[in-house]
Coordinates of C-alpha atoms and ligand atoms in Angstrom, one line a residue:
X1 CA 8.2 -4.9 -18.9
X2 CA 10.3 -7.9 -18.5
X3 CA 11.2 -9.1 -14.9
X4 CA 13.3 -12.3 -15.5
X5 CA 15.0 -14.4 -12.3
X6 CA 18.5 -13.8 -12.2
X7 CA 19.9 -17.3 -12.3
X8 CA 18.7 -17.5 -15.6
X9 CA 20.9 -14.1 -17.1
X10 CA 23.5 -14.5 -14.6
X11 CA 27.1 -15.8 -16.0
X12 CA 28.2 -19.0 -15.7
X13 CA 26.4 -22.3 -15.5
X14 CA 24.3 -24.6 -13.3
X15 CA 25.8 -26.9 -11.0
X16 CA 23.9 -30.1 -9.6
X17 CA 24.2 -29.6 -5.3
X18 CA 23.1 -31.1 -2.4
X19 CA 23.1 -28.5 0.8
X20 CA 21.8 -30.9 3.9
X21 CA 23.5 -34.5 4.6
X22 CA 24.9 -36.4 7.7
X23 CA 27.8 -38.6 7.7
X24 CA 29.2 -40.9 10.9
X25 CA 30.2 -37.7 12.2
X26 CA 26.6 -37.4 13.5
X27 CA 23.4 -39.8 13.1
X28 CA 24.5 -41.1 9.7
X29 CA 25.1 -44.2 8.8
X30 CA 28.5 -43.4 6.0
X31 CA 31.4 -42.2 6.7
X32 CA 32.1 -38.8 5.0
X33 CA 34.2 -39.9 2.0
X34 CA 31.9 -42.4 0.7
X35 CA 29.1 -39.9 1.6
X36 CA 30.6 -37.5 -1.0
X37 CA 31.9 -40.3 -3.4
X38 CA 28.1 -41.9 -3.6
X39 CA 27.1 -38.3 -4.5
X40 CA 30.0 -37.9 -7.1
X41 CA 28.7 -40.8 -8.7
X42 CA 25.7 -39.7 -8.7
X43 CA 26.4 -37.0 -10.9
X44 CA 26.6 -34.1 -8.5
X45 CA 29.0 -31.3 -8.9
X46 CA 29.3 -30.3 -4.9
X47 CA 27.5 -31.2 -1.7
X48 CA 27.7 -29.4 2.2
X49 CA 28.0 -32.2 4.5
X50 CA 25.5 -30.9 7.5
X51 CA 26.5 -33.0 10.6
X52 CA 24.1 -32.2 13.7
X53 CA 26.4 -29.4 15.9
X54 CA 26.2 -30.5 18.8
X55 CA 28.5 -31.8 21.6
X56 CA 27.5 -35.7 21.9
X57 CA 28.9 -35.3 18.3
X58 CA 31.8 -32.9 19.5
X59 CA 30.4 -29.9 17.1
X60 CA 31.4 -31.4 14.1
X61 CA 32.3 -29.7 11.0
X62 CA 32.9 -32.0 8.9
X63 CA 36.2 -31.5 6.8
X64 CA 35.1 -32.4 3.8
X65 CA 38.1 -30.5 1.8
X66 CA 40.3 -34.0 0.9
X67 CA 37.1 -35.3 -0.9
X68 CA 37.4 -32.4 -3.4
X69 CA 38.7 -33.2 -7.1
X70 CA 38.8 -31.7 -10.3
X71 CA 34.7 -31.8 -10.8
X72 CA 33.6 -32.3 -7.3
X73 CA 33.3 -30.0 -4.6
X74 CA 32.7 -29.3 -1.0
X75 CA 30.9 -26.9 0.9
X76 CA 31.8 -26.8 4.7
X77 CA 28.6 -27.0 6.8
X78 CA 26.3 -28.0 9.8
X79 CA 23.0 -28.5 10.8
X80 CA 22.8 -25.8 14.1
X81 CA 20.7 -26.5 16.9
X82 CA 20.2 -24.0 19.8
X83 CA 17.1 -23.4 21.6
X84 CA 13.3 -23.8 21.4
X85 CA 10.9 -23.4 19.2
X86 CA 7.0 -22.7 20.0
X87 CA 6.4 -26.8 20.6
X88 CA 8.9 -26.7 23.2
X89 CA 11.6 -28.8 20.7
X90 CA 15.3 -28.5 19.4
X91 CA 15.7 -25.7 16.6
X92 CA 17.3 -27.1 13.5
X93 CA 19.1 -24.2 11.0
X94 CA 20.6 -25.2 8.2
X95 CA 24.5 -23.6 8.0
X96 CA 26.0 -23.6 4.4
X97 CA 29.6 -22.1 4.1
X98 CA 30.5 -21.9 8.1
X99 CA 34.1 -21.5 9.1
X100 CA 36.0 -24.6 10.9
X101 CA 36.7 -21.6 13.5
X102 CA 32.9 -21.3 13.8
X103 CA 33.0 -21.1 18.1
X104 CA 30.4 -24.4 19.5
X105 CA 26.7 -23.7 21.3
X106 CA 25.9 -25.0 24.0
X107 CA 24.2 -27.8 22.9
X108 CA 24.7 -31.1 24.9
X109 CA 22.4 -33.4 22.9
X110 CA 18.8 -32.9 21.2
X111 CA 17.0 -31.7 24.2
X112 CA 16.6 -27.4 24.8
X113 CA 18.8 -26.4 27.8
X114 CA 18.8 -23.4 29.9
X115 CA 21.7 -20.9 29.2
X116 CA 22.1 -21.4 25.5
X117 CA 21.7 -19.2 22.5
X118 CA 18.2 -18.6 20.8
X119 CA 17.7 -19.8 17.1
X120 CA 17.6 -16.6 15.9
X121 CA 20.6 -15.8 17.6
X122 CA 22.8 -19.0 16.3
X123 CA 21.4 -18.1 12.9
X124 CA 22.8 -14.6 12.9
X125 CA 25.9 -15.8 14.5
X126 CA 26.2 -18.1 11.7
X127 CA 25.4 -15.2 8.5
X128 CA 27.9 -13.2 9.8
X129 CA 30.3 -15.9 10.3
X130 CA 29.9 -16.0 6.1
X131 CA 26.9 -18.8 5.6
X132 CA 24.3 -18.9 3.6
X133 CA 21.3 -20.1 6.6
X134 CA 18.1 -22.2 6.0
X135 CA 14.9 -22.9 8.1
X136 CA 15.0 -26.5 7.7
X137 CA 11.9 -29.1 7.5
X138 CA 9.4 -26.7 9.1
X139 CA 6.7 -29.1 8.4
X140 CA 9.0 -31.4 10.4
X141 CA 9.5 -29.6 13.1
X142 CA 6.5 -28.1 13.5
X143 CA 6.9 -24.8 13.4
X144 CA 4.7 -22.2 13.5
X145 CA 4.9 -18.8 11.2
X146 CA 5.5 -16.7 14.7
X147 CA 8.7 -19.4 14.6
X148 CA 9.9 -19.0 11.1
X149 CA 9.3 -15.1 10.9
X150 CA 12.0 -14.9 14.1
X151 CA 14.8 -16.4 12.2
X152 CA 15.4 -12.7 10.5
X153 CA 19.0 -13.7 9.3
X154 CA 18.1 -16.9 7.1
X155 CA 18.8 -16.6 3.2
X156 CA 16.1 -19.5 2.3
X157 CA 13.7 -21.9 3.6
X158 CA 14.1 -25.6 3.3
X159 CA 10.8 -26.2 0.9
X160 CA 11.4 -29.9 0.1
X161 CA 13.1 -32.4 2.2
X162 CA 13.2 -35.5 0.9
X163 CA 14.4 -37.2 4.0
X164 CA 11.4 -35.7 5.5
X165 CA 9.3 -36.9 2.2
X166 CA 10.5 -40.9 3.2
X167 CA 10.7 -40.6 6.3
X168 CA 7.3 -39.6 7.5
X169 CA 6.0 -38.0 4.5
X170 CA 5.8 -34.1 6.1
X171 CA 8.4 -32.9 3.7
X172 CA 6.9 -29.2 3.3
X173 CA 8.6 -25.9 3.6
X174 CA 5.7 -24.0 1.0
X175 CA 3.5 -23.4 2.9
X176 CA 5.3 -21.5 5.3
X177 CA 7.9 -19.5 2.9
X178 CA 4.7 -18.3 0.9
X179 CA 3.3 -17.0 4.3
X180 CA 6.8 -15.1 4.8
X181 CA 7.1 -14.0 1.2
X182 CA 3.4 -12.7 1.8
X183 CA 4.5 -10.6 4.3
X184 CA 7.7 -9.1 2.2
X185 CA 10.8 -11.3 3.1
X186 CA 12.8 -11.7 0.3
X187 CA 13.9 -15.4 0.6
X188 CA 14.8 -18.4 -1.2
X189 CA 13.8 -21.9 -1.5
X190 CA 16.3 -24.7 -1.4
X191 CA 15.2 -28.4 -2.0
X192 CA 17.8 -31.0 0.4
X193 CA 18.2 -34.6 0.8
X194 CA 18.2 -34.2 4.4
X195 CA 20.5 -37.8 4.1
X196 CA 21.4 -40.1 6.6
X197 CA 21.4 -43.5 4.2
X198 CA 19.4 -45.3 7.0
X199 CA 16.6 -45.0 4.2
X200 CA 15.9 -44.3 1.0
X201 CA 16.5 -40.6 1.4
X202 CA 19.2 -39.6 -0.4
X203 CA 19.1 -38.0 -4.7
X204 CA 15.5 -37.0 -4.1
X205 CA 15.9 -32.9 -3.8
X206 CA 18.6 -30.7 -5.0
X207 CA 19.6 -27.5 -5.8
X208 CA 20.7 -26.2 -9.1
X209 CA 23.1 -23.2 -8.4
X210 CA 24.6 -20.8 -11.0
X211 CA 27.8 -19.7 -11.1
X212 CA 31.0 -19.2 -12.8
X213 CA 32.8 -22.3 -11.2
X214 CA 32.5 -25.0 -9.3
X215 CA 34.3 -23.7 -6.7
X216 CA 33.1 -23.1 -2.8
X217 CA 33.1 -19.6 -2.7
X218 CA 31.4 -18.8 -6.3
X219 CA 28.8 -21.2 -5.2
X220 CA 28.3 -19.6 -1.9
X221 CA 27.9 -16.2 -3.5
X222 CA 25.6 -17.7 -6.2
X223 CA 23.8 -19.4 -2.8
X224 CA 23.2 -15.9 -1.2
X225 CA 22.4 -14.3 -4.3
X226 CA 20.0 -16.6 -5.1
X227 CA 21.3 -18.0 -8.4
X228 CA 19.6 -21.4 -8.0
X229 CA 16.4 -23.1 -8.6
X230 CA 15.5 -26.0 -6.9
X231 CA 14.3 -29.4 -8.4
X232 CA 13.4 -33.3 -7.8
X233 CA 14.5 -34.3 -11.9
X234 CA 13.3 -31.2 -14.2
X235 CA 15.5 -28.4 -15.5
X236 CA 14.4 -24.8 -15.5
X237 CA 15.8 -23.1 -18.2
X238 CA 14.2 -19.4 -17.9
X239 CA 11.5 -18.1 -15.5
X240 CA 10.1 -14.8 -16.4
X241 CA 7.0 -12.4 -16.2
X242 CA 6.4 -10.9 -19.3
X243 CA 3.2 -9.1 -20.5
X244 CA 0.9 -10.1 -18.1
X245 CA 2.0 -14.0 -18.3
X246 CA 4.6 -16.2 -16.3
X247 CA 7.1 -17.6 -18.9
X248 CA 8.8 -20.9 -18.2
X249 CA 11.1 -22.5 -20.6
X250 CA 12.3 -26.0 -19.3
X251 CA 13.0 -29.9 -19.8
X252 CA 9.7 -31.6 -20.9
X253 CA 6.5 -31.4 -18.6
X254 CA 3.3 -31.8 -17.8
X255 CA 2.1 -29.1 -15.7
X256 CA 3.6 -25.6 -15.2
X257 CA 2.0 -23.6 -12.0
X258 CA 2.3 -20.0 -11.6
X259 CA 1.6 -19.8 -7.8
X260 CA 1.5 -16.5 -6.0
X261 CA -0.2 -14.7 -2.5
X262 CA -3.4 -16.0 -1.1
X263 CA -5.2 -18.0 -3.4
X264 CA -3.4 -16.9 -6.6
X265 CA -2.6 -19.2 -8.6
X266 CA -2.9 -20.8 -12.2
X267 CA -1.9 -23.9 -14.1
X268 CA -1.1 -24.6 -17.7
X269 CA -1.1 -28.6 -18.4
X270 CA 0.1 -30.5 -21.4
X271 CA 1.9 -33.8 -22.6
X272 CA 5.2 -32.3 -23.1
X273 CA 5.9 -28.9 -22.4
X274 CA 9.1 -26.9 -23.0
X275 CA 7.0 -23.5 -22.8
X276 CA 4.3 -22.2 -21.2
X277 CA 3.1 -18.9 -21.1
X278 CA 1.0 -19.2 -17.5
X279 CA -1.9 -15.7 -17.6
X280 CA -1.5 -14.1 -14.3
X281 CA -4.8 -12.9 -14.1
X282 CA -5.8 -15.3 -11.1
X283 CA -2.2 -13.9 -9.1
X284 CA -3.3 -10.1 -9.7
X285 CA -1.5 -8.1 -7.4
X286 CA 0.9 -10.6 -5.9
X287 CA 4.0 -9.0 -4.7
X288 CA 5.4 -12.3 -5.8
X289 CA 5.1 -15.2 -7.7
X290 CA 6.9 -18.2 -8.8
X291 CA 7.4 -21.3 -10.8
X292 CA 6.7 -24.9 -10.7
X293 CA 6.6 -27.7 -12.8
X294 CA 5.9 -31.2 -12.8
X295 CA 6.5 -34.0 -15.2
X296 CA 4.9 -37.0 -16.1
X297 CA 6.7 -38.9 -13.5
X298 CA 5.4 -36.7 -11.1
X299 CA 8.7 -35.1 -10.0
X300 CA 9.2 -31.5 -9.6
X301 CA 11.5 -28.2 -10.1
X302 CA 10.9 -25.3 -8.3
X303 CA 11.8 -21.6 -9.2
X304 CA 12.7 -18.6 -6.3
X305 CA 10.0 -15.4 -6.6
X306 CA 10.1 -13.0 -8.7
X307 CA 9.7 -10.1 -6.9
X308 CA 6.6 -7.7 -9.1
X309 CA 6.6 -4.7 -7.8
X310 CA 2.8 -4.7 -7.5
X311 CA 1.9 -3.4 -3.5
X312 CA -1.8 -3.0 -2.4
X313 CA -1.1 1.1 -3.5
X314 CA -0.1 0.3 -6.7
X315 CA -1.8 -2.8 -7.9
X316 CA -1.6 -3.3 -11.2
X317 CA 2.1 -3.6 -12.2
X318 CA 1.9 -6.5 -13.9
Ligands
LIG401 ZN1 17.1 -31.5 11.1
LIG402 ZN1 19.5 -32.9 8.9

């Protein structure tokens, strides 16, 4: 039995994305059109602009639709923040694919206030509003699995954020998502820039989404259908399990990790590998299990799970 990812069989083809950014319209230090034409010339096919929602800002959502052209596009977004977490702080949610309509919180500033909506409740507000959500930075922020498990409506979780990386080196969302995929949610990992331009924090972590066109709404479907990998340089080219193995076909690398529950996990090295065939016999019984490489430079691509099949009744699917 074959169980292959299905951003590698899905039509279409990948296009280079950045979900999480800030403009003048928040904290950042650019103004949104040479946000989006520094990103353009980066190479990117589409970005979210992600100002902070909240009302010293006036709720922004930044209109990023005159910046679009004929191979550049724009997702309208925000970064949400509504209530507390466990530590007592700000939630931050990553929105992708909000309405302009999307009604503000009440959310004066940075600090918690009494009489406003819950995390979990802004993020559900803003999946049925049409976005594709993400627990940002939860290394970050701090939060603690009791706080990621109650977001129930987010698509993904924010595993690398580079502004977090350069800015005080806690940019980890693993450890966390694995915990949640352990216990059966089905998400997604997104890599961000997180980007203000007050540092070096921008073209770090991106997301490599498949689709049809580079257009807002085939990417958004491609977002919440989880046609994307996620990467720092590398290309991912197929991910699949296949007789007892983890098969990764990509750009050339040095390492390719199969990483699944608990302590299962197992690592294939080489010089310059476009294939590896990683044995799963160390990830036995892992409802899940995914891909990551790392080339000689040290930067990273990251696959979403594969979901096995294998439950503690019925152990040895693989
Ligand atoms: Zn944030
Ligand atoms: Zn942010």
């Amino acid at each position: 039995m074959t169980l292959r990812l299905p951003a590698f069989t899905a039509p279409g083809r990948f296009w280079r994305g950045n979900l999480h950014t800030h403009s003048t319209n928040s904290d950042g230090i650019l103004a949104p059109e040479e946000v989006c034409r520094r990103y353009r010339a980066e190479g990117y096919d589409f970005i979210a602009l992600t100002d902070h929602f909240v009302g010293r800002f006036g709720y922004p959502i930044t209109d990023t639709k005159p910046m679009r052209t004929n191979s550049f596009t724009t997702i309208l977004g925000a970064e949400l923040h509504s209530g507390a977490t466990g530590n007592g702080e700000l939630w931050h949610i990553l929105a992708v694919g909000l309405p302009e309509s999307f009604a503000p919180s009440n959310t004066p500033s940075f600090v918690p206030v009494a009489e406003q909506e819950s995390g979990p409740e802004i993020a559900a507000r803003a999946v049925a509003a049409g976005a594709f959500v993400a627990i940002a930075h939860p290394q970050w922020s701090g939060l603690t699995l009791a706080d990621a498990r109650s977001i129930t409506a987010a698509h993904a979780v924010e595993v690398y954020n580079h502004g977090c990386a350069v800015g005080c080196d806690r940019p980890d969302g693993f450890s966390i998502a694995d915990l949640l995929l352990t216990e059966g949610r089905q998400l997604t990992l997104i890599a961000t820039d997180d980007a203000h331009f007050s540092e070096p924090d921008h073209f770090g972590g991106w997301v490599m989404v498949k689709a049809e066109a580079n257009e807002p709404e085939a990417l958004l479907a491609a977002l919440k259908a989880g046609h994307f990998y996620s990467s720092q340089g590398p290309e991912l080219r197929d991910v699949r399990v296949e007789e007892g193995h983890l098969v990764v076909e990509c750009s050339a690398v040095s390492s390719v990790v199969a990483i699944g529950w608990g302590t299962g996990a197992k690592a294939v090295h080489g010089h310059s590998l476009t294939r590896a065939e990683v044995p799963m016999e160390r990830l036995n019984n892992t409802p899940w299990v995914r891909a990551a490489v790392i080339d000689a430079a040290g930067k990273r691509a990251w696959s979403n799970p594969i979901w096995t099949g294998a439950t503690a009744k019925n152990p040895r699917v693989l």
